[in-house]
PDB file of C-alpha atoms in Angstrom:
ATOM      1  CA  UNK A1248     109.461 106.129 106.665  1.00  0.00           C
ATOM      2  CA  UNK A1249     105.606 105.110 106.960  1.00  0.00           C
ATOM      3  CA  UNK A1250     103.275 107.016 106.007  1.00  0.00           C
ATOM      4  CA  UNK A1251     105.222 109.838 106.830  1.00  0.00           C
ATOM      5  CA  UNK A1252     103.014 113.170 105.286  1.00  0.00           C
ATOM      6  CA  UNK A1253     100.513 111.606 107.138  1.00  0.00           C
ATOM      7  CA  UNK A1254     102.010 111.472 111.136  1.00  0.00           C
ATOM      8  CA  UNK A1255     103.561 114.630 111.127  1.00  0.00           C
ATOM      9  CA  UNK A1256     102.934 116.149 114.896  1.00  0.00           C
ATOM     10  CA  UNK A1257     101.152 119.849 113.950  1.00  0.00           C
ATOM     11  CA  UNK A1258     102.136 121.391 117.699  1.00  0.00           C
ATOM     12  CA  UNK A1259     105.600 119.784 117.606  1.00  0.00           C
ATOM     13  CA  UNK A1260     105.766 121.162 113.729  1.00  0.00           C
ATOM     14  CA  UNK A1261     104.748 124.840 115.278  1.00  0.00           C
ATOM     15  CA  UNK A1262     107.425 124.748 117.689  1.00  0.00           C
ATOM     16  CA  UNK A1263     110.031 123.441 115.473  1.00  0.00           C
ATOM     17  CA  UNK A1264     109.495 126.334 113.513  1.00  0.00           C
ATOM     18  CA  UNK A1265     109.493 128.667 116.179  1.00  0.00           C
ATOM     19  CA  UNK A1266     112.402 127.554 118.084  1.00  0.00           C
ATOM     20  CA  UNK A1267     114.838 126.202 115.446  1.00  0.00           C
ATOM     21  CA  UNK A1268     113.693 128.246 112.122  1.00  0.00           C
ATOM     22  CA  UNK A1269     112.762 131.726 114.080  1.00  0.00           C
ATOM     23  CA  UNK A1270     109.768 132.211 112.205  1.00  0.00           C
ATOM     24  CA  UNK A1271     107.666 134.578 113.770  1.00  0.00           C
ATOM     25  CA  UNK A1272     104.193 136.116 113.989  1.00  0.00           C
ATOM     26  CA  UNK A1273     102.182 136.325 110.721  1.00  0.00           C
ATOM     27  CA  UNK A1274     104.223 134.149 108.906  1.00  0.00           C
ATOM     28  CA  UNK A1275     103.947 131.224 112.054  1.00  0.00           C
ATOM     29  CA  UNK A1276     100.337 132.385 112.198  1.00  0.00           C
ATOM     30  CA  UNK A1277      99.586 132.310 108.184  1.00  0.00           C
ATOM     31  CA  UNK A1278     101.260 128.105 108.048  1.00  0.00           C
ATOM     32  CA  UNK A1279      99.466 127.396 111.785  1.00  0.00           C
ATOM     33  CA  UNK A1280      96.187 128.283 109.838  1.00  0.00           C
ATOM     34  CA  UNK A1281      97.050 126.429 106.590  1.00  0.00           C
ATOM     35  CA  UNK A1282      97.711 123.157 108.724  1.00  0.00           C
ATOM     36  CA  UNK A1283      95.598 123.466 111.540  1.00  0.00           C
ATOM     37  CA  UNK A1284      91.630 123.636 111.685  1.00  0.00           C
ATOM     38  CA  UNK A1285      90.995 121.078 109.385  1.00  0.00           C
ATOM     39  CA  UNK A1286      88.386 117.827 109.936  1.00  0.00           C
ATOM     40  CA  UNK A1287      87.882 114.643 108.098  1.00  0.00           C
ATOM     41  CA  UNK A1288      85.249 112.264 107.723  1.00  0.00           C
ATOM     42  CA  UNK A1289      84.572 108.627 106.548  1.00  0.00           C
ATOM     43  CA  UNK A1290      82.115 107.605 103.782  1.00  0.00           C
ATOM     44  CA  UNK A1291      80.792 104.006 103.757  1.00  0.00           C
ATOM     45  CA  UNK A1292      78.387 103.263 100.628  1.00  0.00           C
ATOM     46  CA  UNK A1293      75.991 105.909 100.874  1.00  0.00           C
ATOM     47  CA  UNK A1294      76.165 106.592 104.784  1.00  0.00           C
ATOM     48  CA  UNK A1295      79.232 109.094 106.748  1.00  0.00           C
ATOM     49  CA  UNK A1296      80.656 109.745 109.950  1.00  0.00           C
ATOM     50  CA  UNK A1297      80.736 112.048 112.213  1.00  0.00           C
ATOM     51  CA  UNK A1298      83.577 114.468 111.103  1.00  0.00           C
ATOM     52  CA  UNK A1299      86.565 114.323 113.082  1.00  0.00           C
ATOM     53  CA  UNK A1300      89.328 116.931 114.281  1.00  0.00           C
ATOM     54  CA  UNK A1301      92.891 116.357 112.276  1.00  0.00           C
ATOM     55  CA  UNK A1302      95.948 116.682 114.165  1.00  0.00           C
ATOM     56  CA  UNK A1303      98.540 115.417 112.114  1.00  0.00           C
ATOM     57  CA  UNK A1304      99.764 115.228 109.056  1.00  0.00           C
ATOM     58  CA  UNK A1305     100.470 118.109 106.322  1.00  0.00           C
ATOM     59  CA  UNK A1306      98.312 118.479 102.791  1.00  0.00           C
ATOM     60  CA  UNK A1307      99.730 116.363 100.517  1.00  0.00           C
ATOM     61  CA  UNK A1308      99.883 117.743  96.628  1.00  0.00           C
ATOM     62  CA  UNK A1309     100.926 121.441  98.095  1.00  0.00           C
ATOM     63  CA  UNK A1310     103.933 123.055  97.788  1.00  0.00           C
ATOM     64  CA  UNK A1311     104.101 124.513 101.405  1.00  0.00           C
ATOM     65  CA  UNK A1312     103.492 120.566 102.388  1.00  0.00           C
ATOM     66  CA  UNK A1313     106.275 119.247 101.102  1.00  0.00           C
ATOM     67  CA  UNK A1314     108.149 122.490 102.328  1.00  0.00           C
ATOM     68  CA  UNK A1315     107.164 121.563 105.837  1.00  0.00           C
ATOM     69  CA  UNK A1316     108.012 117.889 106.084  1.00  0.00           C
ATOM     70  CA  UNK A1317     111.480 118.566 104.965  1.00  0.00           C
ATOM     71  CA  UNK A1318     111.710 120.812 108.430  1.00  0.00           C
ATOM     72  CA  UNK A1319     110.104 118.797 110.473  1.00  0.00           C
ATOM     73  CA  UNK A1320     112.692 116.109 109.993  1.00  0.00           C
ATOM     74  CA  UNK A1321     115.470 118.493 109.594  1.00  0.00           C
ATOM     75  CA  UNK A1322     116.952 117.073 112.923  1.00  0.00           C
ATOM     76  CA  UNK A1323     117.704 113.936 110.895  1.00  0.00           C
ATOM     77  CA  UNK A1324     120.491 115.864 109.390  1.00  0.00           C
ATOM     78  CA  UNK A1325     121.401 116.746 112.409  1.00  0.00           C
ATOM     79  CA  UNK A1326     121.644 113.433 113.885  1.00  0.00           C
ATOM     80  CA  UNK A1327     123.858 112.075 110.729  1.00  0.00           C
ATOM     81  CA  UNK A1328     126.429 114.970 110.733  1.00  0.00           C
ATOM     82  CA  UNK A1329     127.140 113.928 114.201  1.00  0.00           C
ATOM     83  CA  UNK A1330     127.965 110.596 113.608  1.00  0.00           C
ATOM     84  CA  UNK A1331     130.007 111.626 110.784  1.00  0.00           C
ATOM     85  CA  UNK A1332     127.343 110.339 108.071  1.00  0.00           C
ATOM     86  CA  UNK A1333     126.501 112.057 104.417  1.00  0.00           C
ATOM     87  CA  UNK A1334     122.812 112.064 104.481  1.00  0.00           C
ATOM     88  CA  UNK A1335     120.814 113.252 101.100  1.00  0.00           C
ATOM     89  CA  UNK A1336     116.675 113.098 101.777  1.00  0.00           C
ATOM     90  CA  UNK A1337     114.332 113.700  98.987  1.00  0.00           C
ATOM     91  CA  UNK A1338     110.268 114.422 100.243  1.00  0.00           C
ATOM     92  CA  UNK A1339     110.545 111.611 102.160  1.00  0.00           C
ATOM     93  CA  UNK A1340     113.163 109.454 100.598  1.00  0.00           C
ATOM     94  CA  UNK A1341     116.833 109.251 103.073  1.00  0.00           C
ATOM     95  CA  UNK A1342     120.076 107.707 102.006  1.00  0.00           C
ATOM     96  CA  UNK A1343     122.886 107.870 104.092  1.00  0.00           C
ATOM     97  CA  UNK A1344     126.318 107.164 102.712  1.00  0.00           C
ATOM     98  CA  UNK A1345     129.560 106.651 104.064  1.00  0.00           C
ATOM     99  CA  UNK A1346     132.985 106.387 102.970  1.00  0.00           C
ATOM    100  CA  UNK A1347     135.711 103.402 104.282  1.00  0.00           C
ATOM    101  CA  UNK A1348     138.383 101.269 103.732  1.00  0.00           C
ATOM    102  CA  UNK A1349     137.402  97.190 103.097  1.00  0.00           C
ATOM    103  CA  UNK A1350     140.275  97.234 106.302  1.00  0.00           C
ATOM    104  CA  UNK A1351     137.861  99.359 108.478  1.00  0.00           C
ATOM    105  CA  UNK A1352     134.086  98.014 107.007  1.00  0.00           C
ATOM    106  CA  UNK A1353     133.639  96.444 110.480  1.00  0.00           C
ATOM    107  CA  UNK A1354     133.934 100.013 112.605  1.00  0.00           C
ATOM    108  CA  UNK A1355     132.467 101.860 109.917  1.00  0.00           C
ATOM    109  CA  UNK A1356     128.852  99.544 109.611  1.00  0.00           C
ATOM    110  CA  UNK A1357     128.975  99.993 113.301  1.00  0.00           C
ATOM    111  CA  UNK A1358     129.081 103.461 113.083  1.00  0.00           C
ATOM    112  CA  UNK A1359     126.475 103.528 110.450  1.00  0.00           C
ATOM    113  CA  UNK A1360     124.385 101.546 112.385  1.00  0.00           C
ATOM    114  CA  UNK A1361     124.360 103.588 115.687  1.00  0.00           C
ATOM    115  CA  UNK A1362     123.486 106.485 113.338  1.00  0.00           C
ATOM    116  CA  UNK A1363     120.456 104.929 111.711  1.00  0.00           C
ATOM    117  CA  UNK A1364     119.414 103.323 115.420  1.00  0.00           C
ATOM    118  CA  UNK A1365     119.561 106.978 116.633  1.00  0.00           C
ATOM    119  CA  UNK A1366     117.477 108.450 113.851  1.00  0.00           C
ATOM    120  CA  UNK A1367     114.882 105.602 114.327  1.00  0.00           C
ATOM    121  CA  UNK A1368     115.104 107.078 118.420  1.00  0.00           C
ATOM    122  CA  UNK A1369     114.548 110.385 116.936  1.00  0.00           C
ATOM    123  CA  UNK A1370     111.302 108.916 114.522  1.00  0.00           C
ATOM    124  CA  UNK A1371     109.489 107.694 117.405  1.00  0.00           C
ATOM    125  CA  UNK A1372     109.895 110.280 119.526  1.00  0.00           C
ATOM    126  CA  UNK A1373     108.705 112.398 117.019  1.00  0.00           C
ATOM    127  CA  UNK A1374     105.763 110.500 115.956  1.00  0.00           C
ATOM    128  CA  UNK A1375     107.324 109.330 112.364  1.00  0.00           C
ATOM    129  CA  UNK A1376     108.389 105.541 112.114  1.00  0.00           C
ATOM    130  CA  UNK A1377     111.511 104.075 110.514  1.00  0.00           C
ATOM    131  CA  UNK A1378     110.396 101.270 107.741  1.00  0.00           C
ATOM    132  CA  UNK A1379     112.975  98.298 108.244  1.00  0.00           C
ATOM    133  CA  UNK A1380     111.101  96.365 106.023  1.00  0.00           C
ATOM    134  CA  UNK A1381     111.714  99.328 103.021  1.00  0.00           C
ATOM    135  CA  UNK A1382     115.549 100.170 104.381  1.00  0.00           C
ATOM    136  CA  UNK A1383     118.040  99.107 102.098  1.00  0.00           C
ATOM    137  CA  UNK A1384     121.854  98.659 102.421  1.00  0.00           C
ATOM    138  CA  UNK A1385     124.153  97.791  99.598  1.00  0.00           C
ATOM    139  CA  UNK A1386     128.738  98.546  99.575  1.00  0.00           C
ATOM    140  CA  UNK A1387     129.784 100.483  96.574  1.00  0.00           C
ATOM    141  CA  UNK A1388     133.817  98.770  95.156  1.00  0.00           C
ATOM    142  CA  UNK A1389     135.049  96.107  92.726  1.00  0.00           C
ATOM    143  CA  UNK A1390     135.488  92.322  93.742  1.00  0.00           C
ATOM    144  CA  UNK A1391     138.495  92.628  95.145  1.00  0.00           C
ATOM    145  CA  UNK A1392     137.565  95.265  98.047  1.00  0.00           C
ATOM    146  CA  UNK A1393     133.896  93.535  98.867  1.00  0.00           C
ATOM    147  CA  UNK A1394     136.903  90.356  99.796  1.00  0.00           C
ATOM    148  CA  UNK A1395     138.273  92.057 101.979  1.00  0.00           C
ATOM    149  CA  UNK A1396     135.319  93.247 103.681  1.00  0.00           C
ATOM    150  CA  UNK A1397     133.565  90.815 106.361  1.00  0.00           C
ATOM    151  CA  UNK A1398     130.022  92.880 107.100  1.00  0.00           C
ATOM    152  CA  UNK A1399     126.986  91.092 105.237  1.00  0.00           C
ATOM    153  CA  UNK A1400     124.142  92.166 107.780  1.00  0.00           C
ATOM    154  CA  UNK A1401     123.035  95.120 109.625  1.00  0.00           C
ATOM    155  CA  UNK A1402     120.889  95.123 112.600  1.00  0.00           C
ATOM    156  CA  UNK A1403     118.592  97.871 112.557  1.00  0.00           C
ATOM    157  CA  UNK A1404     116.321  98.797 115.274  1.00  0.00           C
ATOM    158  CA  UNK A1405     116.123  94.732 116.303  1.00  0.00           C
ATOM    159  CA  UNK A1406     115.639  93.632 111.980  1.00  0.00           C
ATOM    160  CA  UNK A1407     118.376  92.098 110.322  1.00  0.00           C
ATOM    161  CA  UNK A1408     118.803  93.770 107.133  1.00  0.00           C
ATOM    162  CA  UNK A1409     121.079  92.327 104.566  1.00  0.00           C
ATOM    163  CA  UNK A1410     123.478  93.868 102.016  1.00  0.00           C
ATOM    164  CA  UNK A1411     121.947  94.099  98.562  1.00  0.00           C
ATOM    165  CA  UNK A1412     123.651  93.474  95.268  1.00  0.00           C
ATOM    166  CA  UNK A1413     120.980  95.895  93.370  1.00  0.00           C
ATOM    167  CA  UNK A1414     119.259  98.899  95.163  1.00  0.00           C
ATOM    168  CA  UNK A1415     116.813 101.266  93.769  1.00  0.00           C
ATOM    169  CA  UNK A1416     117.157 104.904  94.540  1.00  0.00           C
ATOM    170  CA  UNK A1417     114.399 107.470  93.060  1.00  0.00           C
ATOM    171  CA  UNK A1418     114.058 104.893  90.266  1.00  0.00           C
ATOM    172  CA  UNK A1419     117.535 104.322  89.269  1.00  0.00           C
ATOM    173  CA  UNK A1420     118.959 100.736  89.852  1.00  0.00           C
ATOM    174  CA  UNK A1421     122.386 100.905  90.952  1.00  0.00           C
ATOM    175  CA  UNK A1422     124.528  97.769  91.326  1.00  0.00           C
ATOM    176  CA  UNK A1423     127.664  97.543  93.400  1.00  0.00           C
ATOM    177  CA  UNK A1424     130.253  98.040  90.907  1.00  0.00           C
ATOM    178  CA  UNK A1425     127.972 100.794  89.292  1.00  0.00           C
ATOM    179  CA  UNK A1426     127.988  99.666  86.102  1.00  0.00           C
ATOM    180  CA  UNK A1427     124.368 100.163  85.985  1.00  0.00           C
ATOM    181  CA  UNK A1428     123.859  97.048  83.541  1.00  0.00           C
ATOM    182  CA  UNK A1429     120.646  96.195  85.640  1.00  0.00           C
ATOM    183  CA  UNK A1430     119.142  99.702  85.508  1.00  0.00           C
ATOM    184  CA  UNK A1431     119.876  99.623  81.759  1.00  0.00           C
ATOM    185  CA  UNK A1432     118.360  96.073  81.020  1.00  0.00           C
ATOM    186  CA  UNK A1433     114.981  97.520  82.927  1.00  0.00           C
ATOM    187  CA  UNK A1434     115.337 100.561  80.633  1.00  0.00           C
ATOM    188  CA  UNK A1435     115.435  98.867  77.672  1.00  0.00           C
ATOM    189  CA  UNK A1436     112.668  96.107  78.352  1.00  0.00           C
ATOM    190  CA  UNK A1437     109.923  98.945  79.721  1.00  0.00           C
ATOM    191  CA  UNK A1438     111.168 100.855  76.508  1.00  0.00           C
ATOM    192  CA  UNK A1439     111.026  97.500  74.316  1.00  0.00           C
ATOM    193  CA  UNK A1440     107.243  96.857  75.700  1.00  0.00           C
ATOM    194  CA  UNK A1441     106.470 100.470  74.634  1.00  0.00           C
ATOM    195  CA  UNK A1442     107.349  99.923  71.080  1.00  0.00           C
ATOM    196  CA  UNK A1443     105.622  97.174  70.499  1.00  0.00           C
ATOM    197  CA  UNK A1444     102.314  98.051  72.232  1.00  0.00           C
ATOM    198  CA  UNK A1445     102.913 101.016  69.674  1.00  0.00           C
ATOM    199  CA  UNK A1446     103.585  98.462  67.008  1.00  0.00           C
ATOM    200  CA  UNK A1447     100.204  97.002  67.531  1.00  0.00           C
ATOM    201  CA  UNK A1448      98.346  99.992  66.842  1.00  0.00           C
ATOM    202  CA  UNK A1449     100.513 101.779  64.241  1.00  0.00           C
ATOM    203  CA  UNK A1450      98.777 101.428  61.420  1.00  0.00           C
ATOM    204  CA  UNK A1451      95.564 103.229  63.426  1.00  0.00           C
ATOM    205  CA  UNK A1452      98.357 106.558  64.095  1.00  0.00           C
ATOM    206  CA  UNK A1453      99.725 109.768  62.104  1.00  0.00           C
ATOM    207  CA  UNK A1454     102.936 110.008  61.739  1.00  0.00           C
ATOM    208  CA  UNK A1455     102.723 112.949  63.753  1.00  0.00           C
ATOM    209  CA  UNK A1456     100.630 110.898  66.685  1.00  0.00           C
ATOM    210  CA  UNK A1457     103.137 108.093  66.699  1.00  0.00           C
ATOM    211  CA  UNK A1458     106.607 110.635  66.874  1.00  0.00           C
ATOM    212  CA  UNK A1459     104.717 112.685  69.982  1.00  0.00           C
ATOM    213  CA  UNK A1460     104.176 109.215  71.730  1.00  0.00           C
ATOM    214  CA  UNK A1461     107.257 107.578  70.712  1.00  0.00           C
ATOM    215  CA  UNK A1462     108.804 110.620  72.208  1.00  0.00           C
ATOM    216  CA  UNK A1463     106.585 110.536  75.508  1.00  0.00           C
ATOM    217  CA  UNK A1464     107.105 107.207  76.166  1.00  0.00           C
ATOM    218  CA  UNK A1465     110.433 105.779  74.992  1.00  0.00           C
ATOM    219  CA  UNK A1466     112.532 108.859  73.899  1.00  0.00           C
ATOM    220  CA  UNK A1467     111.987 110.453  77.855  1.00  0.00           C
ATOM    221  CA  UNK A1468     113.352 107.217  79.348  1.00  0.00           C
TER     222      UNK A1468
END
């Protein structure tokens, strides 16, 4: 999505948690005051604007913000279960995953893409926007299945969008044959850089300095 905490509807929020989360009088009342009433203004060197009514989007940083997104767009779960599509979202991160046969890739990506076209539908209506440009696709299989498939391109909303050999998904890299030699090669050169930015400086650190950073930045990884 773009920009998506920041295009989030606060009257269609409201009624999507009246109507399709029953939430009722004080609680409704306590999140339509933590979302609504709130102005902005602009700041330009030393001189600002006029301050300006905000109608959209949730507080960013805030639990309850996060909490709020996730039912706003709750209908996109909706929307994939009907066409038969596993959807997983995280804040605003979707992947939607199918399962086929290399025999039945052609059905299947149409499928897929009817449910992805729909959901874009759904954004727009909605005020949200699907990113083409930041939607990846990639086919999870050995050699011998990706032969037998014949789907290299998807069209979504209008925008070709090609299938990847390497996709990155909440920071892991995952290549088709998940053997995850690309997300470990990463791992080990950010982690290689680390050590010898630490090398640099060593002689400067405790022991006890140098083990607390080694640990914060190479031994977390």
């Amino acid at each position: 999505m773009s920009a998506a905490f920041d295009t989030e509807d606060h009257d269609i929020l409201i009624q999507r948690l009246y109507h399709s989360f029953g939430l009722r009088d004080e609680v409704l009342s306590w999140i339509k005051s933590f979302i609504t009433g709130r102005t902005q203004r602009v700041r330009a060197g030393g001189t600002y604007s006029m301050y300006s009514a905000v109608y959209y989007c949730v507080p960013q940083g805030s639990v309850l913000g996060l909490i709020l997104f996730l039912l706003y767009t709750a209908d996109v779960l909706v929307i994939a279960a009907r066409h038969d599509v596993g959807v997983h979202s995280y804040a605003d991160d979707t992947q939607l995953y199918i399962h086929t046969s290399p025999d039945n890739s052609k059905a299947t990506s149409v499928r897929l893409t009817s449910c992805i076209n729909e959901i874009g539908h759904w954004m727009s209506s909605n005020r949200l926007k699907l990113n083409t440009d930041k939607t990846q696709f990639t086919c999870l299989g050995t050699q011998c299945q990706f032969a037998k498939g014949d789907t290299a391109v998807f069209i979504v909303n209008g925008s070709a969008v090609n299938i990847l050999r390497v996709v990155t998904c909440l920071g892991v890299i995952t290549d088709q044959e998940l053997t995850f030699s690309d997300h470990i090669r990463c791992l080990a050169g950010r982690c290689l850089y680390c050590m010898r930015q630490l090398r640099s400086i060593r002689r400067t650190l405790t022991i006890e300095t140098t083990t607390a950073l080694v640990n914060a930045l190479v031994i977390s990884r």
